[in-house]
Coordinates of C-alpha atoms and ligand atoms in Angstrom, one line a residue:
Chain A
M1 CA -14.1 -23.1 5.5
E2 CA -13.8 -23.1 9.2
I3 CA -11.9 -20.2 10.7
T4 CA -11.0 -19.4 14.3
L5 CA -10.0 -15.9 15.4
T6 CA -10.0 -13.7 18.4
V7 CA -12.3 -10.7 18.2
N8 CA -12.1 -8.1 20.9
G9 CA -10.5 -10.7 23.2
E10 CA -13.1 -13.4 22.6
K11 CA -12.4 -16.6 20.6
V12 CA -14.8 -17.1 17.7
T13 CA -15.1 -20.1 15.4
A14 CA -17.2 -19.9 12.2
D15 CA -17.8 -21.5 8.9
V16 CA -17.4 -19.0 6.0
E17 CA -17.3 -19.0 2.2
P18 CA -13.8 -18.0 1.0
R19 CA -15.3 -15.0 -0.8
T20 CA -16.7 -13.5 2.4
L21 CA -15.1 -10.2 3.1
L22 CA -13.9 -9.6 6.6
V23 CA -16.0 -6.6 7.1
H24 CA -19.2 -8.5 6.2
F25 CA -18.1 -11.3 8.5
I26 CA -17.7 -8.8 11.3
R27 CA -21.0 -7.0 10.7
D28 CA -23.3 -9.7 9.4
E29 CA -22.1 -12.8 11.3
L30 CA -20.7 -11.3 14.5
R31 CA -23.3 -8.5 14.5
L32 CA -20.6 -6.0 15.4
T33 CA -22.0 -3.2 13.3
G34 CA -19.7 -0.4 14.6
T35 CA -17.3 -1.2 11.7
H36 CA -18.9 0.6 8.7
V37 CA -18.9 0.0 5.0
G38 CA -18.5 3.2 3.1
C39 CA -17.1 2.5 -0.4
E40 CA -16.1 -1.1 -0.5
T41 CA -13.3 -0.2 -2.8
S42 CA -10.6 0.3 -0.1
Y43 CA -10.5 4.1 -0.3
C44 CA -12.8 5.5 2.4
G45 CA -11.4 3.8 5.5
A46 CA -14.8 3.4 7.3
C47 CA -14.0 -0.3 7.6
T48 CA -10.7 0.1 9.4
I49 CA -10.0 -2.4 12.2
H50 CA -6.9 -3.7 13.9
L51 CA -5.6 -7.1 12.6
N52 CA -2.8 -8.5 14.6
G53 CA -2.1 -5.0 16.0
E54 CA -2.1 -3.1 12.7
A55 CA -4.8 -0.9 11.1
I56 CA -6.1 -2.4 7.9
K57 CA -9.2 -2.1 5.6
S58 CA -11.5 -5.0 6.3
C59 CA -13.4 -4.5 3.0
T60 CA -10.3 -5.6 1.2
T61 CA -9.4 -8.5 3.3
L62 CA -11.0 -12.0 3.2
A63 CA -12.4 -13.4 6.4
V64 CA -10.3 -16.5 5.7
Q65 CA -7.1 -14.4 5.7
A66 CA -8.0 -13.6 9.3
D67 CA -8.0 -17.2 10.4
G68 CA -5.9 -17.4 13.5
A69 CA -5.6 -13.6 13.8
E70 CA -6.5 -11.2 16.6
I71 CA -8.9 -8.5 15.7
T72 CA -10.0 -5.4 17.5
T73 CA -13.0 -3.5 16.3
I74 CA -14.4 -0.2 17.5
E75 CA -16.5 -2.1 20.0
G76 CA -13.3 -3.4 21.6
L77 CA -11.3 -0.2 21.9
A78 CA -12.7 1.2 25.2
D79 CA -11.5 -0.3 28.5
G80 CA -14.9 -1.2 30.0
E81 CA -16.6 2.1 30.7
T82 CA -13.4 4.1 30.2
L83 CA -13.2 5.5 26.7
H84 CA -10.0 5.2 24.7
P85 CA -8.2 8.6 24.6
V86 CA -9.1 8.9 20.9
Q87 CA -12.8 8.2 21.6
E88 CA -12.7 10.8 24.4
G89 CA -10.9 13.2 22.0
F90 CA -13.7 12.9 19.4
W91 CA -16.2 13.5 22.1
E92 CA -14.5 16.5 23.6
R93 CA -13.4 18.2 20.4
H94 CA -16.5 17.4 18.3
G95 CA -14.5 15.2 15.9
L96 CA -17.7 14.0 14.2
Q97 CA -20.9 15.2 12.6
C98 CA -22.9 12.3 11.0
G99 CA -20.5 9.8 12.5
F100 CA -20.3 7.5 9.5
C101 CA -16.5 7.8 9.1
T102 CA -15.9 7.9 12.9
P103 CA -15.2 4.2 13.8
G104 CA -12.7 3.8 11.0
M105 CA -11.2 7.2 11.8
I106 CA -10.8 6.4 15.5
M107 CA -9.2 3.0 14.8
Q108 CA -6.6 4.6 12.5
A109 CA -6.1 7.5 14.9
A110 CA -5.4 5.0 17.8
K111 CA -2.5 3.6 15.7
I112 CA -1.2 7.0 14.8
I113 CA -0.8 8.0 18.4
E114 CA 0.4 4.6 19.5
E115 CA 3.2 4.7 17.0
N116 CA 4.0 8.4 17.3
P117 CA 3.0 9.7 20.7
D118 CA 3.6 13.4 19.7
P119 CA 2.5 13.7 16.1
S120 CA 2.5 17.1 14.3
E121 CA -0.6 18.3 12.5
D122 CA 1.0 17.3 9.2
E123 CA 1.7 13.8 10.5
I124 CA -1.9 13.5 11.7
R125 CA -3.3 14.7 8.4
H126 CA -1.0 12.3 6.5
G127 CA -1.9 9.5 8.9
I128 CA -5.6 9.8 8.0
D129 CA -4.9 9.9 4.2
G130 CA -6.9 6.7 3.9
N131 CA -9.9 7.8 5.8
L132 CA -12.4 10.1 4.1
C133 CA -14.9 12.3 6.0
R134 CA -17.8 13.9 4.1
C135 CA -18.9 16.2 6.9
T136 CA -16.3 17.8 9.1
G137 CA -13.7 19.1 6.8
Y138 CA -11.2 17.2 9.0
H139 CA -10.4 20.2 11.2
N140 CA -12.0 18.9 14.4
I141 CA -10.8 15.4 13.7
V142 CA -7.2 16.7 13.7
K143 CA -8.0 18.5 17.0
A144 CA -9.5 15.4 18.5
I145 CA -6.4 13.4 17.7
E146 CA -4.2 16.1 19.1
Y147 CA -6.3 16.0 22.3
A148 CA -6.0 12.2 22.4
A149 CA -2.2 12.3 21.9
A150 CA -1.8 14.7 24.8
K151 CA -4.0 12.6 27.0
A152 CA -2.2 9.4 26.2
R153 CA 1.1 11.2 27.0
G154 CA -0.4 12.1 30.4
E155 CA -0.5 15.8 29.5
E156 CA -3.4 18.3 29.8
P157 CA -4.8 18.9 26.2
E158 CA -4.8 22.4 24.8
P159 CA -8.2 24.1 25.6
A160 CA -10.8 23.8 22.8
E161 CA -10.7 26.6 20.3
W162 CA -14.2 27.7 21.2
E163 CA -13.1 28.2 24.8
T164 CA -10.4 30.6 23.9
V165 CA -12.3 33.1 21.8
Chain B
M1 CA -19.4 -6.3 -3.9
Y2 CA -18.6 -10.0 -3.6
P3 CA -16.1 -11.8 -5.8
R4 CA -17.4 -14.8 -7.7
E5 CA -17.0 -18.1 -5.8
F6 CA -13.5 -19.6 -5.6
E7 CA -11.6 -22.2 -3.7
Y8 CA -9.0 -21.0 -1.2
V9 CA -5.8 -22.6 0.1
A10 CA -3.4 -21.0 2.5
A11 CA -0.1 -22.5 1.4
G12 CA 2.4 -23.6 4.0
S13 CA 5.5 -23.4 1.8
V14 CA 6.6 -22.0 -1.5
E15 CA 6.9 -25.6 -2.8
E16 CA 3.3 -26.3 -1.9
A17 CA 2.1 -23.1 -3.5
A18 CA 4.1 -23.9 -6.7
Q19 CA 2.6 -27.3 -6.9
L20 CA -0.9 -25.9 -6.5
L21 CA -0.2 -23.4 -9.3
E22 CA 1.1 -26.2 -11.5
D23 CA -1.9 -28.4 -10.9
N24 CA -4.5 -25.6 -11.2
P25 CA -4.0 -23.5 -14.3
G26 CA -6.9 -21.2 -13.2
A27 CA -5.3 -20.4 -9.9
K28 CA -4.0 -17.0 -8.7
V29 CA -1.4 -16.2 -6.1
M30 CA -2.5 -13.8 -3.3
S31 CA 0.0 -11.9 -1.0
G32 CA -1.7 -8.9 0.6
G33 CA -4.7 -9.0 -1.7
M34 CA -4.7 -5.2 -2.1
S35 CA -4.9 -5.4 -5.9
L36 CA -6.2 -9.0 -6.3
I37 CA -9.3 -8.6 -4.1
P38 CA -10.4 -5.3 -5.8
M39 CA -10.0 -7.0 -9.2
M40 CA -12.0 -10.0 -8.0
K41 CA -14.7 -7.7 -6.5
L42 CA -15.0 -5.9 -9.8
R43 CA -15.0 -9.4 -11.5
L44 CA -12.2 -8.4 -13.8
L45 CA -10.6 -11.5 -12.5
S46 CA -12.4 -14.7 -11.3
P47 CA -9.8 -17.3 -10.4
E48 CA -11.1 -20.7 -9.6
L49 CA -8.5 -21.1 -6.9
V50 CA -6.7 -18.5 -4.7
V51 CA -3.4 -19.6 -3.4
D52 CA -2.7 -17.5 -0.3
I53 CA 1.1 -17.3 0.2
G54 CA 0.6 -14.7 3.0
R55 CA 1.3 -17.2 5.7
I56 CA 4.4 -18.8 4.4
P57 CA 7.2 -18.3 7.0
G58 CA 10.5 -16.7 6.2
L59 CA 9.4 -14.4 3.3
N60 CA 9.0 -11.2 5.2
T61 CA 12.6 -10.1 5.8
I62 CA 14.9 -7.5 4.3
E63 CA 18.4 -8.7 4.3
D64 CA 21.8 -7.2 3.5
R65 CA 23.7 -9.8 1.4
G66 CA 26.9 -7.8 0.8
D67 CA 26.5 -6.9 -2.8
H68 CA 22.7 -6.7 -2.8
I69 CA 19.7 -6.2 -0.6
A70 CA 17.2 -9.1 -0.6
I71 CA 13.6 -8.3 -0.1
G72 CA 11.3 -11.3 0.7
A73 CA 8.0 -11.6 -1.2
L74 CA 5.9 -10.8 1.9
V75 CA 7.7 -7.6 2.8
R76 CA 5.0 -4.9 2.9
Q77 CA 5.2 -1.4 1.5
R78 CA 5.4 -0.1 5.0
Q79 CA 8.6 -2.1 5.8
I80 CA 10.2 -0.8 2.7
A81 CA 9.3 2.8 3.6
E82 CA 10.8 2.3 7.1
S83 CA 13.9 0.3 6.4
P84 CA 17.4 1.9 6.6
L85 CA 18.7 -0.7 4.1
I86 CA 16.5 0.5 1.2
P87 CA 17.8 3.1 -1.3
M88 CA 16.1 6.4 -1.1
A89 CA 14.2 6.1 -4.5
L90 CA 12.4 2.9 -3.4
K91 CA 11.9 4.1 0.2
T92 CA 10.2 7.3 -1.0
A93 CA 8.1 5.4 -3.6
A94 CA 6.9 3.0 -0.9
A95 CA 6.2 5.9 1.6
Q96 CA 4.1 7.5 -1.1
T97 CA 2.1 4.3 -1.9
G98 CA -1.6 4.5 -1.0
D99 CA -2.3 5.2 2.6
A100 CA -1.2 3.8 6.0
Q101 CA -3.7 1.0 6.0
V102 CA -2.8 0.0 2.4
R103 CA 0.9 0.1 3.2
N104 CA 0.3 -2.2 6.2
T105 CA -1.1 -4.9 3.9
A106 CA 0.3 -4.4 0.4
T107 CA 3.5 -6.1 -0.5
F108 CA 6.3 -4.7 -2.7
A109 CA 6.6 -8.0 -4.6
G110 CA 2.8 -8.0 -5.2
A111 CA 3.1 -4.5 -6.7
I112 CA 5.8 -5.8 -9.2
A113 CA 3.7 -8.9 -10.0
H114 CA 0.6 -6.7 -10.5
A115 CA 2.6 -4.5 -12.9
D116 CA 0.3 -1.4 -12.8
V117 CA 2.0 1.4 -14.7
A118 CA 0.6 3.9 -12.2
A119 CA 2.2 2.2 -9.2
D120 CA 5.2 3.8 -7.5
T121 CA 7.6 1.2 -6.3
P122 CA 7.9 -0.6 -9.6
T123 CA 9.2 2.6 -11.2
A124 CA 11.8 2.9 -8.5
F125 CA 12.8 -0.7 -8.9
V126 CA 13.4 -0.3 -12.6
A127 CA 15.7 2.7 -11.9
L128 CA 17.6 0.9 -9.2
G129 CA 18.1 -2.2 -11.3
G130 CA 18.3 -5.7 -9.8
T131 CA 16.3 -8.8 -10.3
I132 CA 13.3 -10.8 -9.1
V133 CA 13.5 -14.4 -8.3
A134 CA 10.7 -16.5 -9.8
K135 CA 10.1 -20.1 -8.6
C136 CA 8.0 -22.9 -10.1
V137 CA 8.0 -26.6 -9.7
D138 CA 10.8 -27.0 -12.2
G139 CA 13.2 -24.6 -10.4
E140 CA 13.9 -20.9 -10.3
R141 CA 15.1 -18.1 -12.6
E142 CA 16.0 -14.5 -12.2
I143 CA 14.4 -11.8 -14.2
A144 CA 16.1 -8.3 -14.6
A145 CA 14.2 -5.3 -13.4
D146 CA 13.7 -3.7 -16.8
A147 CA 12.4 -7.1 -18.2
C148 CA 9.8 -7.6 -15.5
F149 CA 7.2 -5.5 -17.1
V150 CA 5.6 -6.6 -20.3
D151 CA 2.4 -4.7 -20.8
T152 CA -0.6 -3.2 -19.0
L153 CA -1.1 -5.2 -15.8
T154 CA 1.2 -7.9 -17.3
S155 CA 4.5 -8.9 -15.7
A156 CA 7.0 -11.4 -17.0
L157 CA 6.0 -14.0 -14.4
E158 CA 4.4 -17.1 -15.9
A159 CA 1.1 -18.2 -14.3
N160 CA 2.8 -21.1 -12.5
E161 CA 5.6 -18.9 -11.1
I162 CA 5.9 -17.3 -7.7
L163 CA 8.0 -14.2 -7.1
T164 CA 9.9 -15.2 -3.9
E165 CA 12.4 -12.4 -3.6
V166 CA 13.5 -9.0 -5.1
R167 CA 17.2 -8.2 -5.2
I168 CA 18.4 -4.6 -5.3
P169 CA 22.1 -4.1 -6.0
K170 CA 24.1 -2.0 -3.5
S171 CA 25.4 0.3 -6.2
G172 CA 26.2 3.3 -3.9
G173 CA 25.7 6.7 -5.4
G174 CA 22.3 8.4 -4.8
S175 CA 18.7 7.9 -5.8
A176 CA 15.4 9.7 -5.7
Y177 CA 11.7 9.3 -6.7
D178 CA 9.1 12.1 -7.3
K179 CA 5.6 12.1 -8.6
L180 CA 2.2 13.7 -8.9
G181 CA -0.4 11.6 -7.1
R182 CA -4.0 11.3 -8.4
R183 CA -5.3 13.0 -5.3
G184 CA -2.7 15.8 -5.6
G185 CA 0.7 16.1 -4.0
H186 CA 2.2 12.7 -3.4
T187 CA -1.1 11.0 -2.5
D188 CA -2.5 8.0 -4.4
Y189 CA -1.3 6.3 -7.6
S190 CA 0.9 8.4 -9.8
V191 CA -0.4 10.4 -12.7
A192 CA 3.2 10.6 -13.7
G193 CA 6.4 9.7 -11.7
A194 CA 10.1 9.2 -12.2
A195 CA 12.9 7.6 -10.3
A196 CA 16.6 8.2 -10.8
W197 CA 19.8 6.5 -9.6
V198 CA 23.1 8.2 -10.2
A199 CA 26.6 6.8 -9.6
D200 CA 27.9 10.2 -8.3
S201 CA 26.9 13.8 -8.0
S202 CA 27.8 14.5 -11.6
G203 CA 24.9 12.3 -12.7
R204 CA 26.7 11.2 -15.8
E205 CA 26.3 7.6 -15.0
C206 CA 22.7 7.1 -14.2
R207 CA 19.5 5.0 -14.6
V208 CA 16.2 6.8 -14.9
A209 CA 12.7 5.3 -15.1
V210 CA 9.4 6.8 -15.9
G211 CA 6.0 5.5 -14.6
G212 CA 2.4 6.5 -14.8
V213 CA 2.4 7.7 -18.4
G214 CA 2.7 4.6 -20.8
T215 CA 1.8 1.0 -20.3
I216 CA 4.8 -0.1 -18.1
P217 CA 7.4 1.6 -15.9
A218 CA 10.2 2.0 -18.4
L219 CA 13.8 3.0 -18.6
A220 CA 14.2 6.5 -20.1
S221 CA 17.1 5.6 -22.3
G222 CA 17.1 9.0 -24.1
V223 CA 17.6 10.8 -20.7
M224 CA 20.4 8.4 -19.7
E225 CA 22.1 8.9 -23.0
A226 CA 21.9 12.7 -22.7
M227 CA 23.2 12.6 -19.1
A228 CA 26.1 10.4 -20.2
S229 CA 27.1 13.0 -22.7
G230 CA 27.1 15.7 -20.0
A231 CA 23.7 17.4 -20.5
S232 CA 22.1 19.1 -17.5
P233 CA 19.1 17.3 -15.8
E234 CA 16.8 20.0 -17.3
D235 CA 18.0 19.4 -20.9
A236 CA 18.2 15.6 -20.5
A237 CA 14.6 15.6 -19.1
E238 CA 13.3 16.9 -22.4
R239 CA 13.9 13.3 -23.7
A240 CA 11.8 11.8 -20.8
C241 CA 9.2 10.2 -23.1
E242 CA 11.4 9.0 -25.9
G243 CA 10.4 5.5 -26.8
I244 CA 7.3 5.6 -24.5
T245 CA 3.8 5.7 -26.0
V246 CA 2.2 8.3 -23.6
L247 CA -1.5 7.4 -23.1
E248 CA -4.2 9.9 -22.2
D249 CA -6.4 8.7 -19.3
L250 CA -8.8 10.0 -16.7
Y251 CA -6.1 12.0 -15.0
G252 CA -4.6 13.9 -17.9
S253 CA -4.1 14.4 -21.6
E254 CA -1.1 13.0 -23.5
E255 CA 0.4 16.5 -23.5
Y256 CA -0.1 17.1 -19.8
K257 CA 1.3 13.7 -18.9
S258 CA 4.3 14.2 -21.1
H259 CA 5.0 17.5 -19.5
L260 CA 4.7 16.0 -16.0
A261 CA 7.1 13.2 -17.0
K262 CA 9.8 15.8 -17.9
V263 CA 9.2 17.7 -14.6
F264 CA 9.6 14.6 -12.5
V265 CA 12.6 13.2 -14.4
R266 CA 14.4 16.5 -13.8
R267 CA 13.4 16.6 -10.1
A268 CA 14.3 13.0 -9.5
L269 CA 17.7 13.5 -11.2
E270 CA 18.5 16.7 -9.3
Q271 CA 17.5 15.1 -6.0
A272 CA 19.5 11.9 -6.7
M273 CA 22.6 14.0 -7.5
A274 CA 22.1 15.9 -4.3
N275 CA 21.7 12.6 -2.4
A276 CA 24.9 11.2 -3.9
S277 CA 27.0 14.1 -2.6
Ligands
LIG1 C1 -6.7 2.0 -1.8 C2 -5.4 1.6 -2.5 C3 -4.5 2.6 -2.8 C4 -3.3 2.3 -3.5 N1 -2.5 3.3 -3.8 C5 -1.3 3.1 -4.4 C6 -0.4 4.1 -4.7 O1 -0.6 5.3 -4.4 N2 0.7 3.8 -5.4 C7 1.0 2.5 -5.7 O2 2.1 2.2 -6.2 N3 0.2 1.5 -5.4 C8 -1.0 1.7 -4.7 N4 -1.8 0.7 -4.4 C9 -1.5 -0.7 -4.9 C10 -0.8 -1.5 -3.8 O3 0.5 -1.0 -3.6 C11 -0.8 -2.9 -4.4 O4 -2.1 -3.4 -4.4 C12 0.0 -3.9 -3.6 O5 1.4 -3.5 -3.4 C13 0.0 -5.2 -4.2 O6 0.6 -6.2 -3.3 P1 -0.3 -7.2 -2.6 O7 0.6 -8.0 -1.7 O8 -1.5 -6.7 -2.0 O9 -0.7 -8.1 -3.9 P2 -2.0 -9.0 -4.3 O10 -3.2 -8.1 -4.4 O11 -2.1 -10.1 -3.4 O12 -1.6 -9.5 -5.7 C14 -1.6 -8.6 -6.8 C15 -1.3 -9.4 -8.1 O13 0.1 -9.9 -8.1 C16 0.1 -11.3 -8.0 N5 1.0 -11.7 -7.0 C17 1.1 -11.2 -5.8 N6 2.2 -11.6 -5.1 C18 2.8 -12.5 -6.0 C19 3.9 -13.3 -5.9 N7 4.7 -13.3 -4.8 N8 4.3 -14.1 -7.0 C20 3.5 -14.1 -8.1 N9 2.4 -13.3 -8.2 C21 2.1 -12.5 -7.2 C22 -1.4 -11.7 -7.7 O14 -1.7 -13.0 -8.3 C23 -2.2 -10.6 -8.3 O15 -2.3 -10.8 -9.7 C24 -3.0 1.0 -3.8 C25 -3.9 -0.1 -3.4 C26 -5.1 0.3 -2.8 C27 -6.0 -0.8 -2.4
LIG2 S1 -15.4 0.4 3.0 FE1 -13.4 -0.3 3.2 S2 -12.3 1.4 2.6 FE2 -14.3 2.1 2.2
LIG3 S1 -18.6 12.8 10.3 FE1 -19.9 12.4 8.6 S2 -18.5 11.4 7.3 FE2 -17.2 12.0 8.8

């Protein structure tokens, strides 16, 4: 089946089998390998992308369902050389260790702060319910998202914990 | 994990979708795909044709129609969780469904059609009452909430029918939903859950449904009878599993799940009564 969609601002047309999962289309056909496959069962969130402006799990979406849609993947989040506030937050607050969960975590976090510019710690933790991390214990991920939210509001983020001890 | 090969059609209208189902007995409807795609990946289902109704215009609104709220087939769990028109039991159940990404894609109607006893919104739907509208090429029919669920993963919809709308009566009073999620707290499918609607803060006139523990979300008629005769929520909750075959599963023994059902029936009733006042 022929599908046409916009991926990170660029129009793409491709011929896909109906059973092709969107995440495989993105990784294997478009070679955008920033979007990860962790569980393939819709639980881990490593495959999170934005479809028509909403965070979704691309391992549980068919590529044909995205016909006509606009998609943003982790590769399309930064503004040129300027990192998205969430990317900057993960960098500044060490929101990753192995990095496997990071693209999905960042895509979901970008939506959390877009929809709720001043989220509480509880709201952040619930917001990433659908993203599993095997390394960090989530602590620095929450700190990274708090940093990003402050930055996006135009405020100076709280100093890092290790700078205050 | 790829599904088996299948044909795919994105239907442009309910009529087109109904005709496709009529002409292809091996076809399956897809809305959000959040249950259908996992079932197909696991090859528990291998339809020859997937009829995607996800692009049909006009099916994703929540409308106040005076005596009932009409929820279109493509309204997602997230919209239910955020809408001021939706009674508290259903709002809460939707907010506690899966995670943010799942709620962005999964529809409420799809959850009813999928008929998983561990799902949250179907339990709230049974307690609130109301109907679903099922359409096929021959016309449409309404099915009452407590008749929608037949058996494990089996709804009352025929293979050629499309659920186009869910109607929830505006009965006033108060309602509530509470559960234990598989990942603890309110997260993930329910190990056990209960929803209650009460006409007023006395709770005497009520509808209570239990989910997670048997094969279908079911009305707890024993609890309703006890409440009608003036029992306290705590005493009435003792009858939570009357008429339900509680099944042991990966998440708990029969005894544990029966206990949880009582706890959540009591909590849902107490909260609904508080919400009514
Ligand atoms: C990771 C994950 C976590 C989840 N956690 C929870 C949870 O905590 N609680 C909970 O309650 N649920 C949970 N769910 C289930 C989710 O709510 C359902 O998958 C979803 O609501 C089903 O709707 P859908 O639009 O995706 O349906 P689909 O997957 O498209 O369809 C599901 C079934 O219903 C049929 N169908 C769908 N729409 C119609 C229609 N309009 N007419 C006729 N038949 C139809 C399909 O043929 C299929 O058999 C979870 C799902 C996932 C993937
Ligand atoms: S790979 Fe999609 S949720 Fe894990
Ligand atoms: S950083 Fe390794 S899984 Fe999250």
